[in-house]
Amino acid sequence: LKLHRALAGGREGGGLDPPAAGQLPVEGRASSVAGCPGRMAGDNAHRRRGGGGEAAGGGAYVDKGVASNHHASGYPSGKAAGVGSGRDWPLQNRHHSNGSIQPASVDKNLSVQAALQGVEEADEPTEWALRCAAVVLENSQSSRVESECVLAKINVWLAPSVTRQALPAIASSALPVAVVRAIRKYRNEPLTAALCCVVLVKSSGSTTGAQAYLRAGALEEVGALMDRHPLHGGVQNVCLLALCGLMKDGGAARQAVSQGAVARALRAMESTAGREVQFNGLNSLRLLVENGRAQRTGLQEAALRAKVAHQNDDTVSTAADEVLAIVTPRFKEVLCWHWQSGWCKLGPRCTYAHGPVDLGQSRMLGTGPWPG
């Protein structure tokens, strides 16, 4: 649900409306994934070569001299080509001698049209489907519409019921590299770049998946995207989500700190008071400080501002308190004298406890003393 809200999270700052189930907004209108082949017909027309259409009596598209009884990719047609139900190519990991996963390279011999057909026909992220998706995203001849349709199909593949099984295959495929390069390619197209970030978030749930994206340069491209659209709440929101997904260990967090992630998160939180941006910004700051040893300048003010703006939202308030517990000495460890006298003018900005509930919360956060 958080991912579906991601594109709309910073609506006050120009957020994106989330697409409906199975739909993708393109140029201000929704277009179904199933309708992508028709919309891409014009984009595919200029790629026809050789026989220029269907072979006589064969009914198969002929591309670059491939015989009519073969798939356009050059693989045999039918189940041997892995383009039937999309289940015919097994999920196989490639491993280095030291046990780490080696990402596959993009198939340079697979045509864009064949790759589009493979993506369209697949109903789960098999090795063949991931190979086809990577080809479309990375090929310079692919149009923005084609890339958006592929990104939408990947999001369909990454349903919660199959994501856990698919993550190892994605980490060892060429998809992480292709997604990162697509972020760079469509940096000036907020919708498309944001969809790339959503795919990154959903497919980097494992440590190996996050490492594959880090090796591909995801931190650099996500940071550059935030710099390109500093006032676009939807873009900032999905980028903050991506940062949280990538920082699964101290090394990644320290790398993010060295590349200016703290300043970008603070800037995003200042640009909009949207709930999702504030919540994901707070989570990013907590990871950057706890795991990345980031400087704490400005974090207290950002957390207090988020807490005041969403003081009736327990989720945001708790996230703010987690940051404040790290950056504020003795946070909520002592009862506020003004509150005990009847009124504290600071209200939610006060770093002292307003009652036993606040004192108990400080102990849960690990900042306050336990009785006895």
Tab-separated table of N, CA, C and O in Angstrom, residues 65-128:
chain	number	residue	atom	x	y	z
A	65	GLY	N	16.731	-11.426	-41.138
A	65	GLY	CA	17.023	-12.660	-41.836
A	65	GLY	C	16.669	-13.913	-41.083
A	65	GLY	O	17.066	-15.011	-41.489
A	66	VAL	N	15.943	-13.808	-39.953
A	66	VAL	CA	15.575	-14.995	-39.199
A	66	VAL	C	14.508	-15.749	-39.967
A	66	VAL	O	13.561	-15.174	-40.489
A	67	ALA	N	14.620	-17.065	-40.023
A	67	ALA	CA	13.669	-17.868	-40.779
A	67	ALA	C	12.289	-17.764	-40.181
A	67	ALA	O	12.113	-17.490	-39.005
A	68	SER	N	11.280	-18.028	-41.006
A	68	SER	CA	9.897	-17.802	-40.586
A	68	SER	C	9.446	-18.766	-39.512
A	68	SER	O	8.461	-18.516	-38.836
A	69	ASN	N	10.137	-19.896	-39.300
A	69	ASN	CA	9.721	-20.823	-38.256
A	69	ASN	C	10.463	-20.562	-36.944
A	69	ASN	O	10.511	-21.395	-36.073
A	70	HIS	N	11.094	-19.390	-36.829
A	70	HIS	CA	11.796	-19.013	-35.613
A	70	HIS	C	11.177	-17.767	-35.033
A	70	HIS	O	10.518	-16.994	-35.719
A	71	HIS	N	11.394	-17.574	-33.739
A	71	HIS	CA	10.965	-16.360	-33.069
A	71	HIS	C	11.823	-15.200	-33.567
A	71	HIS	O	12.943	-15.379	-34.049
A	72	ALA	N	11.304	-13.982	-33.449
A	72	ALA	CA	12.031	-12.812	-33.946
A	72	ALA	C	13.352	-12.604	-33.241
A	72	ALA	O	14.239	-11.922	-33.744
A	73	SER	N	13.514	-13.185	-32.059
A	73	SER	CA	14.758	-13.026	-31.321
A	73	SER	C	15.870	-13.898	-31.864
A	73	SER	O	17.034	-13.722	-31.533
A	74	GLY	N	15.520	-14.877	-32.718
A	74	GLY	CA	16.517	-15.817	-33.181
A	74	GLY	C	16.432	-17.137	-32.462
A	74	GLY	O	17.069	-18.114	-32.858
A	75	TYR	N	15.633	-17.199	-31.357
A	75	TYR	CA	15.426	-18.456	-30.678
A	75	TYR	C	14.315	-19.221	-31.385
A	75	TYR	O	13.422	-18.637	-31.984
A	76	PRO	N	14.298	-20.563	-31.310
A	76	PRO	CA	13.206	-21.334	-31.920
A	76	PRO	C	11.880	-20.907	-31.342
A	76	PRO	O	11.775	-20.542	-30.180
A	77	SER	N	10.842	-20.946	-32.171
A	77	SER	CA	9.518	-20.542	-31.706
A	77	SER	C	8.943	-21.600	-30.797
A	77	SER	O	9.377	-22.741	-30.761
A	78	GLY	N	7.882	-21.209	-30.055
A	78	GLY	CA	7.197	-22.148	-29.177
A	78	GLY	C	7.839	-22.193	-27.815
A	78	GLY	O	8.544	-21.294	-27.378
A	79	LYS	N	7.621	-23.300	-27.085
A	79	LYS	CA	8.067	-23.401	-25.712
A	79	LYS	C	9.578	-23.418	-25.587
A	79	LYS	O	10.127	-22.983	-24.603
A	80	ALA	N	10.281	-23.909	-26.621
A	80	ALA	CA	11.739	-23.922	-26.544
A	80	ALA	C	12.312	-22.518	-26.498
A	80	ALA	O	13.414	-22.293	-26.020
A	81	ALA	N	11.570	-21.570	-27.024
A	81	ALA	CA	12.040	-20.182	-26.997
A	81	ALA	C	11.739	-19.490	-25.702
A	81	ALA	O	12.208	-18.401	-25.441
A	82	GLY	N	10.918	-20.112	-24.853
A	82	GLY	CA	10.579	-19.485	-23.584
A	82	GLY	C	9.610	-18.357	-23.738
A	82	GLY	O	9.606	-17.430	-22.950
A	83	VAL	N	8.743	-18.389	-24.778
A	83	VAL	CA	7.805	-17.291	-24.981
A	83	VAL	C	6.371	-17.798	-24.978
A	83	VAL	O	5.485	-17.161	-25.484
A	84	GLY	N	6.141	-18.956	-24.386
A	84	GLY	CA	4.781	-19.468	-24.324
A	84	GLY	C	4.035	-18.781	-23.220
A	84	GLY	O	3.508	-17.690	-23.360
A	85	SER	N	3.998	-19.432	-22.059
A	85	SER	CA	3.330	-18.832	-20.913
A	85	SER	C	4.249	-17.946	-20.113
A	85	SER	O	3.846	-17.312	-19.164
A	86	GLY	N	5.559	-17.920	-20.489
A	86	GLY	CA	6.514	-17.152	-19.704
A	86	GLY	C	7.142	-17.963	-18.603
A	86	GLY	O	7.965	-17.466	-17.854
A	87	ARG	N	6.798	-19.252	-18.481
A	87	ARG	CA	7.307	-20.079	-17.394
A	87	ARG	C	8.404	-21.039	-17.854
A	87	ARG	O	8.877	-21.846	-17.066
A	88	ASP	N	8.782	-21.002	-19.113
A	88	ASP	CA	9.629	-22.049	-19.647
A	88	ASP	C	11.107	-21.850	-19.369
A	88	ASP	O	11.888	-22.795	-19.452
A	89	TRP	N	11.499	-20.622	-19.026
A	89	TRP	CA	12.896	-20.385	-18.683
A	89	TRP	C	13.033	-20.442	-17.172
A	89	TRP	O	12.400	-19.705	-16.448
A	90	PRO	N	13.876	-21.334	-16.646
A	90	PRO	CA	13.995	-21.463	-15.187
A	90	PRO	C	14.685	-20.258	-14.583
A	90	PRO	O	15.447	-19.557	-15.235
A	91	LEU	N	14.429	-20.040	-13.287
A	91	LEU	CA	15.100	-18.989	-12.546
A	91	LEU	C	16.455	-19.521	-12.113
A	91	LEU	O	16.554	-20.380	-11.253
A	92	GLN	N	17.522	-19.039	-12.727
A	92	GLN	CA	18.856	-19.532	-12.446
A	92	GLN	C	19.739	-18.391	-11.964
A	92	GLN	O	19.772	-17.323	-12.558
A	93	ASN	N	20.463	-18.641	-10.897
A	93	ASN	CA	21.412	-17.651	-10.388
A	93	ASN	C	22.807	-17.952	-10.910
A	93	ASN	O	23.180	-19.111	-11.076
A	94	ARG	N	23.571	-16.932	-11.163
A	94	ARG	CA	24.952	-17.096	-11.572
A	94	ARG	C	25.831	-16.688	-10.398
A	94	ARG	O	25.642	-15.622	-9.833
A	95	HIS	N	26.807	-17.504	-10.053
A	95	HIS	CA	27.599	-17.256	-8.854
A	95	HIS	C	29.080	-17.152	-9.197
A	95	HIS	O	29.602	-17.870	-10.036
A	96	HIS	N	29.744	-16.239	-8.507
A	96	HIS	CA	31.192	-16.175	-8.549
A	96	HIS	C	31.755	-17.343	-7.752
A	96	HIS	O	31.052	-18.018	-7.002
A	97	SER	N	33.049	-17.559	-7.871
A	97	SER	CA	33.694	-18.616	-7.100
A	97	SER	C	33.621	-18.347	-5.608
A	97	SER	O	33.666	-19.267	-4.804
A	98	ASN	N	33.498	-17.058	-5.223
A	98	ASN	CA	33.399	-16.734	-3.798
A	98	ASN	C	31.977	-16.774	-3.275
A	98	ASN	O	31.718	-16.441	-2.136
A	99	GLY	N	31.028	-17.176	-4.108
A	99	GLY	CA	29.649	-17.331	-3.659
A	99	GLY	C	28.755	-16.159	-3.939
A	99	GLY	O	27.540	-16.257	-3.793
A	100	SER	N	29.295	-14.995	-4.334
A	100	SER	CA	28.464	-13.830	-4.628
A	100	SER	C	27.791	-13.981	-5.985
A	100	SER	O	28.297	-14.678	-6.864
A	101	ILE	N	26.648	-13.324	-6.143
A	101	ILE	CA	25.887	-13.432	-7.381
A	101	ILE	C	26.486	-12.533	-8.448
A	101	ILE	O	26.774	-11.367	-8.199
A	102	GLN	N	26.666	-13.090	-9.620
A	102	GLN	CA	27.201	-12.335	-10.741
A	102	GLN	C	26.047	-11.893	-11.633
A	102	GLN	O	25.311	-12.726	-12.162
A	103	PRO	N	25.837	-10.594	-11.826
A	103	PRO	CA	24.733	-10.145	-12.668
A	103	PRO	C	24.976	-10.487	-14.120
A	103	PRO	O	26.102	-10.479	-14.596
A	104	ALA	N	23.889	-10.804	-14.818
A	104	ALA	CA	23.989	-11.113	-16.240
A	104	ALA	C	24.113	-9.823	-17.033
A	104	ALA	O	23.714	-8.751	-16.589
A	105	SER	N	24.666	-9.926	-18.213
A	105	SER	CA	24.758	-8.772	-19.106
A	105	SER	C	23.541	-8.744	-20.014
A	105	SER	O	22.885	-9.758	-20.246
A	106	VAL	N	23.225	-7.560	-20.532
A	106	VAL	CA	22.074	-7.406	-21.408
A	106	VAL	C	22.330	-8.130	-22.725
A	106	VAL	O	23.433	-8.076	-23.277
A	107	ASP	N	21.320	-8.837	-23.198
A	107	ASP	CA	21.427	-9.599	-24.444
A	107	ASP	C	21.421	-8.627	-25.623
A	107	ASP	O	20.382	-8.084	-25.991
A	108	LYS	N	22.573	-8.412	-26.238
A	108	LYS	CA	22.686	-7.470	-27.347
A	108	LYS	C	22.098	-8.024	-28.643
A	108	LYS	O	21.844	-7.269	-29.586
A	109	ASN	N	21.907	-9.348	-28.717
A	109	ASN	CA	21.411	-9.962	-29.949
A	109	ASN	C	19.889	-10.056	-30.002
A	109	ASN	O	19.340	-10.503	-30.998
A	110	LEU	N	19.230	-9.646	-28.959
A	110	LEU	CA	17.768	-9.731	-28.893
A	110	LEU	C	17.174	-8.411	-29.365
A	110	LEU	O	17.495	-7.341	-28.839
A	111	SER	N	16.318	-8.469	-30.384
A	111	SER	CA	15.721	-7.251	-30.914
A	111	SER	C	14.702	-6.677	-29.941
A	111	SER	O	14.153	-7.388	-29.094
A	112	VAL	N	14.432	-5.387	-30.067
A	112	VAL	CA	13.480	-4.731	-29.182
A	112	VAL	C	12.090	-5.319	-29.356
A	112	VAL	O	11.372	-5.554	-28.378
A	113	GLN	N	11.690	-5.578	-30.602
A	113	GLN	CA	10.346	-6.106	-30.820
A	113	GLN	C	10.201	-7.495	-30.209
A	113	GLN	O	9.174	-7.810	-29.600
A	114	ALA	N	11.240	-8.338	-30.361
A	114	ALA	CA	11.175	-9.668	-29.754
A	114	ALA	C	11.117	-9.562	-28.236
A	114	ALA	O	10.390	-10.310	-27.575
A	115	ALA	N	11.876	-8.630	-27.669
A	115	ALA	CA	11.854	-8.441	-26.231
A	115	ALA	C	10.489	-7.954	-25.747
A	115	ALA	O	9.983	-8.398	-24.713
A	116	LEU	N	9.875	-7.042	-26.488
A	116	LEU	CA	8.537	-6.574	-26.127
A	116	LEU	C	7.531	-7.712	-26.149
A	116	LEU	O	6.667	-7.809	-25.274
A	117	GLN	N	7.638	-8.577	-27.129
A	117	GLN	CA	6.730	-9.709	-27.208
A	117	GLN	C	6.952	-10.658	-26.030
A	117	GLN	O	6.000	-11.177	-25.445
A	118	GLY	N	8.229	-10.862	-25.672
A	118	GLY	CA	8.514	-11.717	-24.529
A	118	GLY	C	7.948	-11.165	-23.235
A	118	GLY	O	7.414	-11.904	-22.407
A	119	VAL	N	8.055	-9.844	-23.043
A	119	VAL	CA	7.497	-9.219	-21.840
A	119	VAL	C	5.982	-9.323	-21.832
A	119	VAL	O	5.360	-9.626	-20.806
A	120	GLU	N	5.367	-9.085	-22.982
A	120	GLU	CA	3.906	-9.122	-23.069
A	120	GLU	C	3.358	-10.505	-22.737
A	120	GLU	O	2.325	-10.631	-22.068
A	121	GLU	N	4.052	-11.546	-23.181
A	121	GLU	CA	3.525	-12.898	-23.023
A	121	GLU	C	3.847	-13.520	-21.670
A	121	GLU	O	3.239	-14.510	-21.279
A	122	ALA	N	4.800	-12.953	-20.938
A	122	ALA	CA	5.192	-13.512	-19.645
A	122	ALA	C	4.220	-13.083	-18.559
A	122	ALA	O	3.756	-11.941	-18.536
A	123	ASP	N	3.918	-13.993	-17.666
A	123	ASP	CA	3.042	-13.650	-16.540
A	123	ASP	C	3.755	-13.784	-15.207
A	123	ASP	O	3.121	-13.719	-14.153
A	124	GLU	N	5.074	-13.992	-15.232
A	124	GLU	CA	5.869	-14.008	-14.016
A	124	GLU	C	7.318	-13.715	-14.391
A	124	GLU	O	7.703	-13.843	-15.563
A	125	PRO	N	8.151	-13.306	-13.426
A	125	PRO	CA	9.523	-12.888	-13.744
A	125	PRO	C	10.475	-14.059	-13.942
A	125	PRO	O	11.357	-14.317	-13.128
A	126	THR	N	10.307	-14.788	-15.048
A	126	THR	CA	11.241	-15.847	-15.383
A	126	THR	C	12.539	-15.254	-15.908
A	126	THR	O	12.628	-14.048	-16.170
A	127	GLU	N	13.541	-16.096	-16.081
A	127	GLU	CA	14.812	-15.604	-16.608
A	127	GLU	C	14.615	-14.984	-17.988
A	127	GLU	O	15.203	-13.946	-18.308
A	128	TRP	N	13.802	-15.618	-18.823
A	128	TRP	CA	13.536	-15.083	-20.163
A	128	TRP	C	12.820	-13.736	-20.081
A	128	TRP	O	13.174	-12.791	-20.796
